[in-house]
Coordinates of C-alpha atoms in Angstrom, one line a residue:
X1 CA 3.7 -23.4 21.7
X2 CA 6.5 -22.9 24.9
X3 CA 4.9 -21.4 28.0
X4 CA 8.5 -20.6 28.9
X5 CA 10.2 -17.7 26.4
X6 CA 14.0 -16.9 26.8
X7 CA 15.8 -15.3 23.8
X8 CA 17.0 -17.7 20.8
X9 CA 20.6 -17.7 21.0
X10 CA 21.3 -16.6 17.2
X11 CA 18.3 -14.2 16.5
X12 CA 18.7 -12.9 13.1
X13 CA 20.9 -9.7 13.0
X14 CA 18.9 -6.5 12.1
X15 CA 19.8 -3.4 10.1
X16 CA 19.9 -1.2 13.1
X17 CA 22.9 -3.6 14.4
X18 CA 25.0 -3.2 11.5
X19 CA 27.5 -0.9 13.4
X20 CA 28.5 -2.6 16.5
X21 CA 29.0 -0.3 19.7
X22 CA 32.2 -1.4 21.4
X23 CA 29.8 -2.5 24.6
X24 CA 28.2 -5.0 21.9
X25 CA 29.7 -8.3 23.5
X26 CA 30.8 -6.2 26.6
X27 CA 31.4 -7.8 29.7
X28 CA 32.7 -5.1 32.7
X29 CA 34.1 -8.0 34.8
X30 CA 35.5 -11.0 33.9
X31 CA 33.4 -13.7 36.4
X32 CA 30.0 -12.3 37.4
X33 CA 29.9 -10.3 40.8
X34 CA 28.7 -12.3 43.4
X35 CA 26.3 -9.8 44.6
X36 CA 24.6 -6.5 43.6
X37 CA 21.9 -3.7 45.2
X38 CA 20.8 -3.9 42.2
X39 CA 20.4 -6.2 39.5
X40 CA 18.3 -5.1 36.1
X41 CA 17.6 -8.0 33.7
X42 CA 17.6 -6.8 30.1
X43 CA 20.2 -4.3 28.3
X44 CA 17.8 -3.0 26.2
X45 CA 15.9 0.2 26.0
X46 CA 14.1 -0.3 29.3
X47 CA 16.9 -2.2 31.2
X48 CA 19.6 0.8 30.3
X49 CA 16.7 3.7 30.8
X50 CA 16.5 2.8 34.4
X51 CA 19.6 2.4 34.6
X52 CA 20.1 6.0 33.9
X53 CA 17.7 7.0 35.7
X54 CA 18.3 5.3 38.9
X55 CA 22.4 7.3 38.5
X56 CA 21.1 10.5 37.6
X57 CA 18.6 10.5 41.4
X58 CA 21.3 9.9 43.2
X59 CA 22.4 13.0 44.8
X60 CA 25.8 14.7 44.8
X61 CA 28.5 13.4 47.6
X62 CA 25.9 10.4 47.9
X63 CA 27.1 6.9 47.0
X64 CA 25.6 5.2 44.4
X65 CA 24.0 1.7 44.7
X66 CA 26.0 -0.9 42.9
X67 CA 24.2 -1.8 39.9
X68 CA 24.8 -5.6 37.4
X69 CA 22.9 -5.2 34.1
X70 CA 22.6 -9.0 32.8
X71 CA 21.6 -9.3 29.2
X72 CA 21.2 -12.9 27.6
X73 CA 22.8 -11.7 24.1
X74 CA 24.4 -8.6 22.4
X75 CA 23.8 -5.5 24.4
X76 CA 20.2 -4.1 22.8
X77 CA 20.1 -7.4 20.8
X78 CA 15.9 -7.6 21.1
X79 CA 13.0 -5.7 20.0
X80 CA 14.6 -2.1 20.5
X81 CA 17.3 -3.4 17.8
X82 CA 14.6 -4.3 15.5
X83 CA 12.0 -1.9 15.6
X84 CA 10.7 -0.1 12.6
X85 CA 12.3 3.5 14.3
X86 CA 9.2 5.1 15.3
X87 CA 8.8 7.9 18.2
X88 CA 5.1 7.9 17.7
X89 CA 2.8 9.2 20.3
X90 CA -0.5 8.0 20.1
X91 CA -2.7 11.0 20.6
X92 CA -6.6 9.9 19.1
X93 CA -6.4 5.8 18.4
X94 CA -6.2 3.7 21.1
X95 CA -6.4 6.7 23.5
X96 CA -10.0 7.1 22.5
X97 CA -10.8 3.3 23.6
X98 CA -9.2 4.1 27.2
X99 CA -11.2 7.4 27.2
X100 CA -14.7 5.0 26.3
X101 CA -13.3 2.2 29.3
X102 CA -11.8 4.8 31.6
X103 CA -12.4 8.1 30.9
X104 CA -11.0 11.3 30.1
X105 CA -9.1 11.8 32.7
X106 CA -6.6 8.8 32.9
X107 CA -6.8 8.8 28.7
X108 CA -5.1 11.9 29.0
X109 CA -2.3 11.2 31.2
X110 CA -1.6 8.6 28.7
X111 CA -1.4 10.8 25.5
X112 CA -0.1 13.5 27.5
X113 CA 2.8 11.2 28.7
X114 CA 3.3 9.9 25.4
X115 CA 3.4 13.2 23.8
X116 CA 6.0 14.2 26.2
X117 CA 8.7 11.9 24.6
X118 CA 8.5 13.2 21.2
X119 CA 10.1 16.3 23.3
X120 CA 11.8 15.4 26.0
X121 CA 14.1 12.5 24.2
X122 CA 15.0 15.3 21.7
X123 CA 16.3 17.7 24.4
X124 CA 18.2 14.5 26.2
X125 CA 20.1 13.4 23.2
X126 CA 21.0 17.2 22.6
X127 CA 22.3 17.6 25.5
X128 CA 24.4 14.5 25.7
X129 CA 24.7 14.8 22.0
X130 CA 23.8 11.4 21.0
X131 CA 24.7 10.6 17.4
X132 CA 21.5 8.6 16.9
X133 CA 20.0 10.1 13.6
X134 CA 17.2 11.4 16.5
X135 CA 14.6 13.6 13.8
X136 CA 11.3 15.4 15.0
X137 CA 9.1 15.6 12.4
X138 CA 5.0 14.5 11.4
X139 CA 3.9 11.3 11.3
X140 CA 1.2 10.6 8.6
X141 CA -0.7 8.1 9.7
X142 CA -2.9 7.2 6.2
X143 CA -6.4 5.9 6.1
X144 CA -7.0 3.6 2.9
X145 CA -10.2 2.6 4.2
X146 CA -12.9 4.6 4.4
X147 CA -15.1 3.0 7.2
X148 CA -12.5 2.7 9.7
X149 CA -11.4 6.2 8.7
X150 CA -14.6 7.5 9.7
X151 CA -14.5 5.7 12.7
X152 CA -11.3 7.0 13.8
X153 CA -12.5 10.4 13.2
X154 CA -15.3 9.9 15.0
X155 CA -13.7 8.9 17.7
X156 CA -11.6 11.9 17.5
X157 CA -14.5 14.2 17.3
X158 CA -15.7 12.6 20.9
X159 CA -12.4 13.1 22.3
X160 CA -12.6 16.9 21.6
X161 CA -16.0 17.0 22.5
X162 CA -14.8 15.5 26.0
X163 CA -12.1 18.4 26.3
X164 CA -9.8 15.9 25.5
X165 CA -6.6 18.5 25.0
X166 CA -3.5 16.3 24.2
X167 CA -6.3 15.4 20.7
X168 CA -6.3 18.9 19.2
X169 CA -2.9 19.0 17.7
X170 CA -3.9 16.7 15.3
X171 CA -4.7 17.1 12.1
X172 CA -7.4 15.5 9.9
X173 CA -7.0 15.3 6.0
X174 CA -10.5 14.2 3.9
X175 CA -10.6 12.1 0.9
X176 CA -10.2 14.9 -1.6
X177 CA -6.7 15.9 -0.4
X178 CA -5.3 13.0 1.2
X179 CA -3.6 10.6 -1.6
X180 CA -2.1 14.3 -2.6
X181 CA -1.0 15.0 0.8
X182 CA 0.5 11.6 2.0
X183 CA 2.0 11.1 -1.9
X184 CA 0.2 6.9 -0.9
X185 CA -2.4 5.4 -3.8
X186 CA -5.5 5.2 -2.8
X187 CA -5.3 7.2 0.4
X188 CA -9.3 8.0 1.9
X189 CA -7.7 10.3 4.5
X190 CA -5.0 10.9 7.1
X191 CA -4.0 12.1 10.1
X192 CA -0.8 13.9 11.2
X193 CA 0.7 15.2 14.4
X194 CA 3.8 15.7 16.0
X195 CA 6.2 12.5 16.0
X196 CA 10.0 11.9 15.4
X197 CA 12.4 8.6 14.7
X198 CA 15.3 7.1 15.6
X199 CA 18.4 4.7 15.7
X200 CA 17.3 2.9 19.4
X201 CA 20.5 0.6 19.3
X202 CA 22.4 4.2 19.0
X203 CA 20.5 5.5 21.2
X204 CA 20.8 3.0 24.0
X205 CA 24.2 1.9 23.7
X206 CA 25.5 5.7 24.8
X207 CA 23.1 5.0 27.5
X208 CA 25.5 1.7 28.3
X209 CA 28.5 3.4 27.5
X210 CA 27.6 6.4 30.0
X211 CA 26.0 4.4 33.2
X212 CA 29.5 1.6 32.4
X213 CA 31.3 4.6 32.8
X214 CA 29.8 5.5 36.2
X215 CA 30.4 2.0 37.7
X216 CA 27.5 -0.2 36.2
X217 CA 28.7 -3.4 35.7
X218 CA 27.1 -4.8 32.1
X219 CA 27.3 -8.6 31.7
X220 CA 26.3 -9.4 28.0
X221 CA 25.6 -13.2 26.9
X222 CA 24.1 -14.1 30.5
X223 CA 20.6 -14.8 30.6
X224 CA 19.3 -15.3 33.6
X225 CA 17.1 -18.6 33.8
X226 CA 15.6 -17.9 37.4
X227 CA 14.6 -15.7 40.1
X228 CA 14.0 -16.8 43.9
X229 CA 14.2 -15.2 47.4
X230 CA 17.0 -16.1 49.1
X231 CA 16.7 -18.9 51.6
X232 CA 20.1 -17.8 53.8
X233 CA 18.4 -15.5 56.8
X234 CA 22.2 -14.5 57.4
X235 CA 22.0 -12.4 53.3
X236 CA 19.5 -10.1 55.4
X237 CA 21.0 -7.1 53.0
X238 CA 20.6 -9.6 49.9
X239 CA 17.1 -11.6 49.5
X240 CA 17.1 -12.3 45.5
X241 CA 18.8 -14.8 43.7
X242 CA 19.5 -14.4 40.2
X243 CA 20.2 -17.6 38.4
X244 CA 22.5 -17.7 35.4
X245 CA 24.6 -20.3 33.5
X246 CA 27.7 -18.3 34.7
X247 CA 26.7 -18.4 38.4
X248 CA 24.4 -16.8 40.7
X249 CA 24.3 -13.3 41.8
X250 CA 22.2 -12.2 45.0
X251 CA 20.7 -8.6 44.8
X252 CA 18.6 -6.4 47.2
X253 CA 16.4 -5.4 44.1
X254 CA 15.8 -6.9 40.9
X255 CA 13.9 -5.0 38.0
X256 CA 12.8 -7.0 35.1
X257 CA 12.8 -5.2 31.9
X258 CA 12.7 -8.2 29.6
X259 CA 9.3 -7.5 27.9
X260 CA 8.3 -10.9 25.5
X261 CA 10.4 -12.5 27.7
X262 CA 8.9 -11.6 31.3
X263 CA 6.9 -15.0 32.1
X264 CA 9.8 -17.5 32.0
X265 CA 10.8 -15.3 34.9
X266 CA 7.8 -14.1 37.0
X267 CA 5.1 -16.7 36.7
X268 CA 3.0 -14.2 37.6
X269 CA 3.0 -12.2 33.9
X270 CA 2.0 -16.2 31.9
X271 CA -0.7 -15.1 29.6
X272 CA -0.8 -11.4 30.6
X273 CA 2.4 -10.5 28.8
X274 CA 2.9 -12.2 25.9
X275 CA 6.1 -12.8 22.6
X276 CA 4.1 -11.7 19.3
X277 CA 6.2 -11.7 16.6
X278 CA 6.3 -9.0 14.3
X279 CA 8.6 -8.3 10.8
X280 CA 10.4 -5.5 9.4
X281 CA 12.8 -4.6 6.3
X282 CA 14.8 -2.1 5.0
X283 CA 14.4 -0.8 1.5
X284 CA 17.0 1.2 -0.8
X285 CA 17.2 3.2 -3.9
X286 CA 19.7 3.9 -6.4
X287 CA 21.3 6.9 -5.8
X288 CA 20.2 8.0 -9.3
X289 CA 16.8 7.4 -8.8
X290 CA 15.0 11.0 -8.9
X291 CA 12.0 9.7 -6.6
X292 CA 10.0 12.1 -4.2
X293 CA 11.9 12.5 -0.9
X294 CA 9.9 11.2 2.5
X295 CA 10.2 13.2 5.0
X296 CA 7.6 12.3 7.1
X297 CA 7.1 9.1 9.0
X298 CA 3.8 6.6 8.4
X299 CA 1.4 4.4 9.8
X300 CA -0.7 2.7 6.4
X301 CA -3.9 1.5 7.8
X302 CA -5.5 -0.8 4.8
X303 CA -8.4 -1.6 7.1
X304 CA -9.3 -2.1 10.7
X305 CA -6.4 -4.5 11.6
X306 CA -4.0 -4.4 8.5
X307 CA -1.5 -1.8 8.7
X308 CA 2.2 -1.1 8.1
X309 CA 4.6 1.6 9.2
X310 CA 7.6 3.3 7.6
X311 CA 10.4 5.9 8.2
X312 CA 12.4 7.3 5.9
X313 CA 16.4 7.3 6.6
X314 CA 18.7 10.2 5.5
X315 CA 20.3 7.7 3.1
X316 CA 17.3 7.4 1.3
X317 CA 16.6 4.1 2.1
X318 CA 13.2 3.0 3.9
X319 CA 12.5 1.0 6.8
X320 CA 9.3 -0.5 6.5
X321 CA 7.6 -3.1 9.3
X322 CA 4.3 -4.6 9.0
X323 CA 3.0 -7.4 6.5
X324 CA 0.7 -9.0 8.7
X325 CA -1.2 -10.3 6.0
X326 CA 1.5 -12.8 5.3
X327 CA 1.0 -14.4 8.9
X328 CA -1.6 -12.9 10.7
X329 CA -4.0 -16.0 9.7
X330 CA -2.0 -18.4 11.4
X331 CA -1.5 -18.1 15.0
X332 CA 1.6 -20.1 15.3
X333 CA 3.7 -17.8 13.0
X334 CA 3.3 -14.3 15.4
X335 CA 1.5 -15.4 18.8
X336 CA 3.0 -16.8 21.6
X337 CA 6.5 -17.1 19.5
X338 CA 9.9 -16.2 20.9
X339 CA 12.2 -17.0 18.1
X340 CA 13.6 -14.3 16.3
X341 CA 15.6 -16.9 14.2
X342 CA 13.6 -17.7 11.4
X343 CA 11.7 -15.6 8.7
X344 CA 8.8 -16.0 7.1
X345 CA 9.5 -16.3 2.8
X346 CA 5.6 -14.9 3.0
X347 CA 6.6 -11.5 4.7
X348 CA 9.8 -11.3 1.9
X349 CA 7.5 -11.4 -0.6
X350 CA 5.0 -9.1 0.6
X351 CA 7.6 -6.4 0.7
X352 CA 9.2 -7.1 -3.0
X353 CA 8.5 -4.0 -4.9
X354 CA 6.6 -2.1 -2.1
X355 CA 7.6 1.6 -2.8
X356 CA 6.6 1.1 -6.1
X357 CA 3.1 -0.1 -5.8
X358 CA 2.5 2.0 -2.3
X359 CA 3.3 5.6 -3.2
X360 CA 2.9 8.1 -6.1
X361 CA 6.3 8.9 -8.0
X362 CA 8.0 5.5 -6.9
X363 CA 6.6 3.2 -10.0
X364 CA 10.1 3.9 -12.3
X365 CA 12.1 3.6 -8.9
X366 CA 14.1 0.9 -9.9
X367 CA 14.9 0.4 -5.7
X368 CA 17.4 -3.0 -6.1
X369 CA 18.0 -6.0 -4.4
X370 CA 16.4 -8.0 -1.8
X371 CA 18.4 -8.7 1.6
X372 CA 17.3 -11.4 4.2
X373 CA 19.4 -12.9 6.6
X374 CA 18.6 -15.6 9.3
X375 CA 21.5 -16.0 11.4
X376 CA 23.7 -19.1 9.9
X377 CA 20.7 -19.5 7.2
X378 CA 20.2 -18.2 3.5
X379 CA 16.8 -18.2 2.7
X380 CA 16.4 -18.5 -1.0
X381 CA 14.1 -16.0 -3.3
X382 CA 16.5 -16.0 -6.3
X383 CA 19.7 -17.5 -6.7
X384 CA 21.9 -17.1 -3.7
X385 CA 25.3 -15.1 -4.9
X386 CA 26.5 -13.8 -1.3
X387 CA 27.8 -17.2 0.5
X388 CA 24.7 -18.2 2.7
X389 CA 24.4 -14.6 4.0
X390 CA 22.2 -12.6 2.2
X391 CA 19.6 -13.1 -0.6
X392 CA 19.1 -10.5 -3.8
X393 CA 17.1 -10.2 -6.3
X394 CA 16.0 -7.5 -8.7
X395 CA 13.3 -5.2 -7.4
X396 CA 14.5 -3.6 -4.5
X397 CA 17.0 -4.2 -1.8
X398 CA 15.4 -5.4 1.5
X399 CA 17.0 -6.2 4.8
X400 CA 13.9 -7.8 6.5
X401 CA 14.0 -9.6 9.9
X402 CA 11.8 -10.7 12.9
X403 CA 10.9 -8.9 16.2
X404 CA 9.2 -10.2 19.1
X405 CA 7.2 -7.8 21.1
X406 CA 6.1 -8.5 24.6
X407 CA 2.0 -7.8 23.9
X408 CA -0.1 -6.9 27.3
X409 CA -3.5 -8.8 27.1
X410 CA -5.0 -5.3 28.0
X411 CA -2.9 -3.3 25.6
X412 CA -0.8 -1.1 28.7
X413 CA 2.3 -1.6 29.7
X414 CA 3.2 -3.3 33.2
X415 CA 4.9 -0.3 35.5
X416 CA 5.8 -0.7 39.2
X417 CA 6.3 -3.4 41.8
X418 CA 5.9 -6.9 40.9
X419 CA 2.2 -7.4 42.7
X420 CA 3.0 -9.6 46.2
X421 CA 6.9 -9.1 46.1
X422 CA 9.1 -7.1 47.6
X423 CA 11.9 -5.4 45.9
X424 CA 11.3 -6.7 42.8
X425 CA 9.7 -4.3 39.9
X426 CA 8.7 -4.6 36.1
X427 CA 8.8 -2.1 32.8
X428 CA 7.5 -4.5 30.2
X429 CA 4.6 -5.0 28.4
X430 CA 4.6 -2.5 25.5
X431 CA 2.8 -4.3 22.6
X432 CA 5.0 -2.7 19.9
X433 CA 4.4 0.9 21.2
X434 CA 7.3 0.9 24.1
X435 CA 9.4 4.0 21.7
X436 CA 7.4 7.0 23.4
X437 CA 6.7 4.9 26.8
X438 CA 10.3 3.6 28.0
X439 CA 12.7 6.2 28.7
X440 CA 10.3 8.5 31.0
X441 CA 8.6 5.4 32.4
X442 CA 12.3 4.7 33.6
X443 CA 12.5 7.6 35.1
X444 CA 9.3 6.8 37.0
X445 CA 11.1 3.0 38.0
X446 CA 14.0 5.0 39.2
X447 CA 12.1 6.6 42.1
X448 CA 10.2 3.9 43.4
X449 CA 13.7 2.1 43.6
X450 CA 15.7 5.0 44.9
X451 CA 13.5 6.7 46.8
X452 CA 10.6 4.2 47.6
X453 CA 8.0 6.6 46.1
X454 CA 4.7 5.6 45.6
X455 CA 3.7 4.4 42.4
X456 CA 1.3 7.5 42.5
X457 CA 3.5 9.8 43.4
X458 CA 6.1 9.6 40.3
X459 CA 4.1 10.9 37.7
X460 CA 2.9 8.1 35.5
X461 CA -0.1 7.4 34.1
X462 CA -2.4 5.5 36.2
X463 CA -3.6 3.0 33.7
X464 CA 0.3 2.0 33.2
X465 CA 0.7 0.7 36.6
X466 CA 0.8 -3.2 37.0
X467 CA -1.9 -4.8 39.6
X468 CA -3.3 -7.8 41.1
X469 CA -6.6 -6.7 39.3
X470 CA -5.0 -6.7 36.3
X471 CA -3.6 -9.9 36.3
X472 CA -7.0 -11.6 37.5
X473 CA -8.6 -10.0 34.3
X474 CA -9.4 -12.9 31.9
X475 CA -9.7 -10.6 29.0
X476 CA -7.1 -10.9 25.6
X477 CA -7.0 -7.8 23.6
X478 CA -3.9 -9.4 21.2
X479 CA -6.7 -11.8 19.9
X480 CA -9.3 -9.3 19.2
X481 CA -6.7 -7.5 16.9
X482 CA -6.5 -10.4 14.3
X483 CA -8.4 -10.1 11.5
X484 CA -11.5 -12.1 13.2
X485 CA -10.9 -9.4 15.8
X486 CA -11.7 -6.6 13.6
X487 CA -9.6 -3.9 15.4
X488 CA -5.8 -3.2 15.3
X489 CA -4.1 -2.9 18.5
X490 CA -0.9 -2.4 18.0
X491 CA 0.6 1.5 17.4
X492 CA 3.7 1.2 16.0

């Protein structure tokens, strides 16, 4: 497997890019400004969150820092493009195993920081009225088995117990009520709180189209392939050097918010952030089809490190991500793996006929036609009958393709200033769970860069900020979720 991770070059296009933002292949300038005060690497929803942010703490009558955004594909061409849609705080999982290794009090901050975004994003894209089909709602997070669901709830029942606050607006559903609640077969129980979904790619392009607007000078299909301190002692005002095939750009501060990719740029992050890949489709039904309406979004857990996730779209369609049962056993398909160019025909199948089998009502659904592209490849289920694009067949229509994650080895995110550097900070790191971290993590980013704030002093959660320490740790949390593993890490 690569130690060094840069985007494929044709990663497989994903529902959520099917209407192109004019910024798409956007380039502000036509050669690449030789220097910048600032240069963020990524243009997804980290890179154009700080972005934002940094912008909106500049005060009135002050001049703003010049700012390159360099983004090795399409604008928001990685995981925030190919997510399942989620705005899912976790508010009783994985909270209660940082409230067992660190206590309540830096547990909290997480869930309460989390919670905050369900909230918060809402309110932003209201007032800048974003059309990104942004919907607040309850997730449903269904147990089908019934020793991990008691373990969860016992886990819950500590975290009250503790006078852990941001827990108690969650609601448990037993055995007796839950398949009739959460309309899934089988269900042993649930649990439902306060979530919401989105289109990221809408979401993030305004952000583009808004900070462009102010100045920011976006440079889509650049990736940068190296970052160095600048050996002139005369570029005293510029002391980074941002390699790219198009040229090299020197910068006062660099921010990396390039997630799976992160280690082919800082060293530093080998082995402590890491490209898992992860799958997702799109399912549709006939507009005939008289099937109960979702309104609710879902996390299925089938055991203690199976699970899949699914929002409902105001087209009736589904977006489902998950199937790890059709890779999970073999390392080489999800861990360590960067492309987002090939799919797996395992993950295609697992999702043929999924509504129907999965929930109550759906078994007469007749959803249609299966839909998997990878890039300039057809991969055959039935006979092709769409010119090396697309795939169909009968039982449902399906728009499945890959996303790669960048997974922290302890599960948090990596927040602040690159340990031993100067002027050089990181936002990466989400393991599949970046939706309710990124936008108000940015905002954090934005005053450590503008203002030279103290990690501590710009409001976010303790356990999120990135540390020597925690890159000595040898531990590797992403293992320990397979199945050997037992537990599920990953909250999306």
């Amino acid at each position: 497997m690569p130690s060094d991770h840069f985007p494929a070059p044709n990663g497989m296009l994903p529902y959520w890019r099917t209407e192109p933002h004019r910024l798409d292949n956007y380039r502000s300038t036509e050669a690449l400004p030789k220097e910048s005060d600032i240069i963020i690497v990524g243009a997804g929803y980290a890179g154009s969150s700080v972005a934002y942010h940094i912008l909106d703490q500049i005060k009135p009558g002050s001049k703003p820092p010049s700012i390159t955004i360099l983004e090795a594909r399409q604008a928001c061409s990685g995981a925030t493009a190919r997510n399942g849609g989620h705005m899912k705080p976790d508010i009783y999982n994985f909270v209660a195993t940082l409230e067992a290794e660190y206590g309540v009090e830096a547990a909290a901050e997480v869930a309460v920081f989390e919670a905050r975004h369900v909230h918060a994003v809402k309110d932003f894209v209201d007032k800048e009225r974003i059309d990104c089909d942004y919907t607040v709602t309850k997730a449903i997070d269904v147990q089908l088995c019934s020793g991990h669901f008691q373990k969860l709830k016992s886990g819950y029942e500590r975290l009250v117990s503790n006078g852990f606050e941001p827990t108690k607006p969650a609601r448990f559903v037993n055995a007796e009520d839950a398949e009739s609640f959460s309309g899934v077969k089988g269900a042993v129980g649930c649990v439902t709180y306060d979530a919401s979904s989105i289109w990221a790619y809408k979401f993030v392009l305004h952000l583009l189209e808004k900070v462009v607007s102010q100045g920011v000078n976006l440079q889509t299909h650049t990736p940068v392939s190296k970052i160095t301190k600048s050996t002139n002692e005369s570029a005293s005002s510029s002391h980074w050097q941002v390699e790219t095939p198009r040229g090299t750009i020197t910068a006062q501060k660099v921010i990396l918010a390039t997630n799976a990719y992160t280690s082919a740029l800082a060293p530093q992050y080998q082995n402590k952030i890491i490209p898992v890949r992860g799958t997702c489709c799109r399912i549709a039904v006939p507009p005939a089809s008289t099937v109960p309406r979702l309104t609710c979004t879902y996390t299925l857990r089938w055991n203690g490190w199976d699970y899949d996730y699914l929002i409902p779209r105001a087209d009736r369609s589904i977006v489902v991500g998950g199937a790890r049962t059709a890779f999970i056993h073999d390392l080489n398909n999800w861990y360590n793996v960067s492309d987002d160019s090939r799919v797996l025909e395992g993950a295609v199948r697992y999702f043929d006929g999924y509504m129907q089998r999965t929930f109550v009502g759906w078994e007469d659904s007749n959803a249609y036609t299966d839909r998997v592209w990878t890039g300039s490849k057809c991969m055959m289920i039935t006979p092709c009958i769409c010119e090396h694009t697309f795939v169909f067949n009968r039982t449902g229509m399906v728009r499945l393709t890959w996303a790669v994650m960048g997974y922290s080895s302890d599960g948090l995110p990596h927040i602040g200033a690159v340990p031993g550097q100067q002027d050089e900070y990181i936002l990466a790191g989400f393991t599949g769970h970046g939706m309710p971290q990124i936008f108000l993590a940015a905002e954090g980013i934005a005053k450590m860069v503008v203002g030279d704030v103290a990690f501590e002093e710009t409001g976010l959660p303790r356990l999120f900020k990135t540390s020597q320490s925690r890159l000595d740790k040898q531990e590797n949390k992403i293992l320990s979720s397979a199945p050997e593993g037992g537990s599920s890490l990953a909250k999306l």
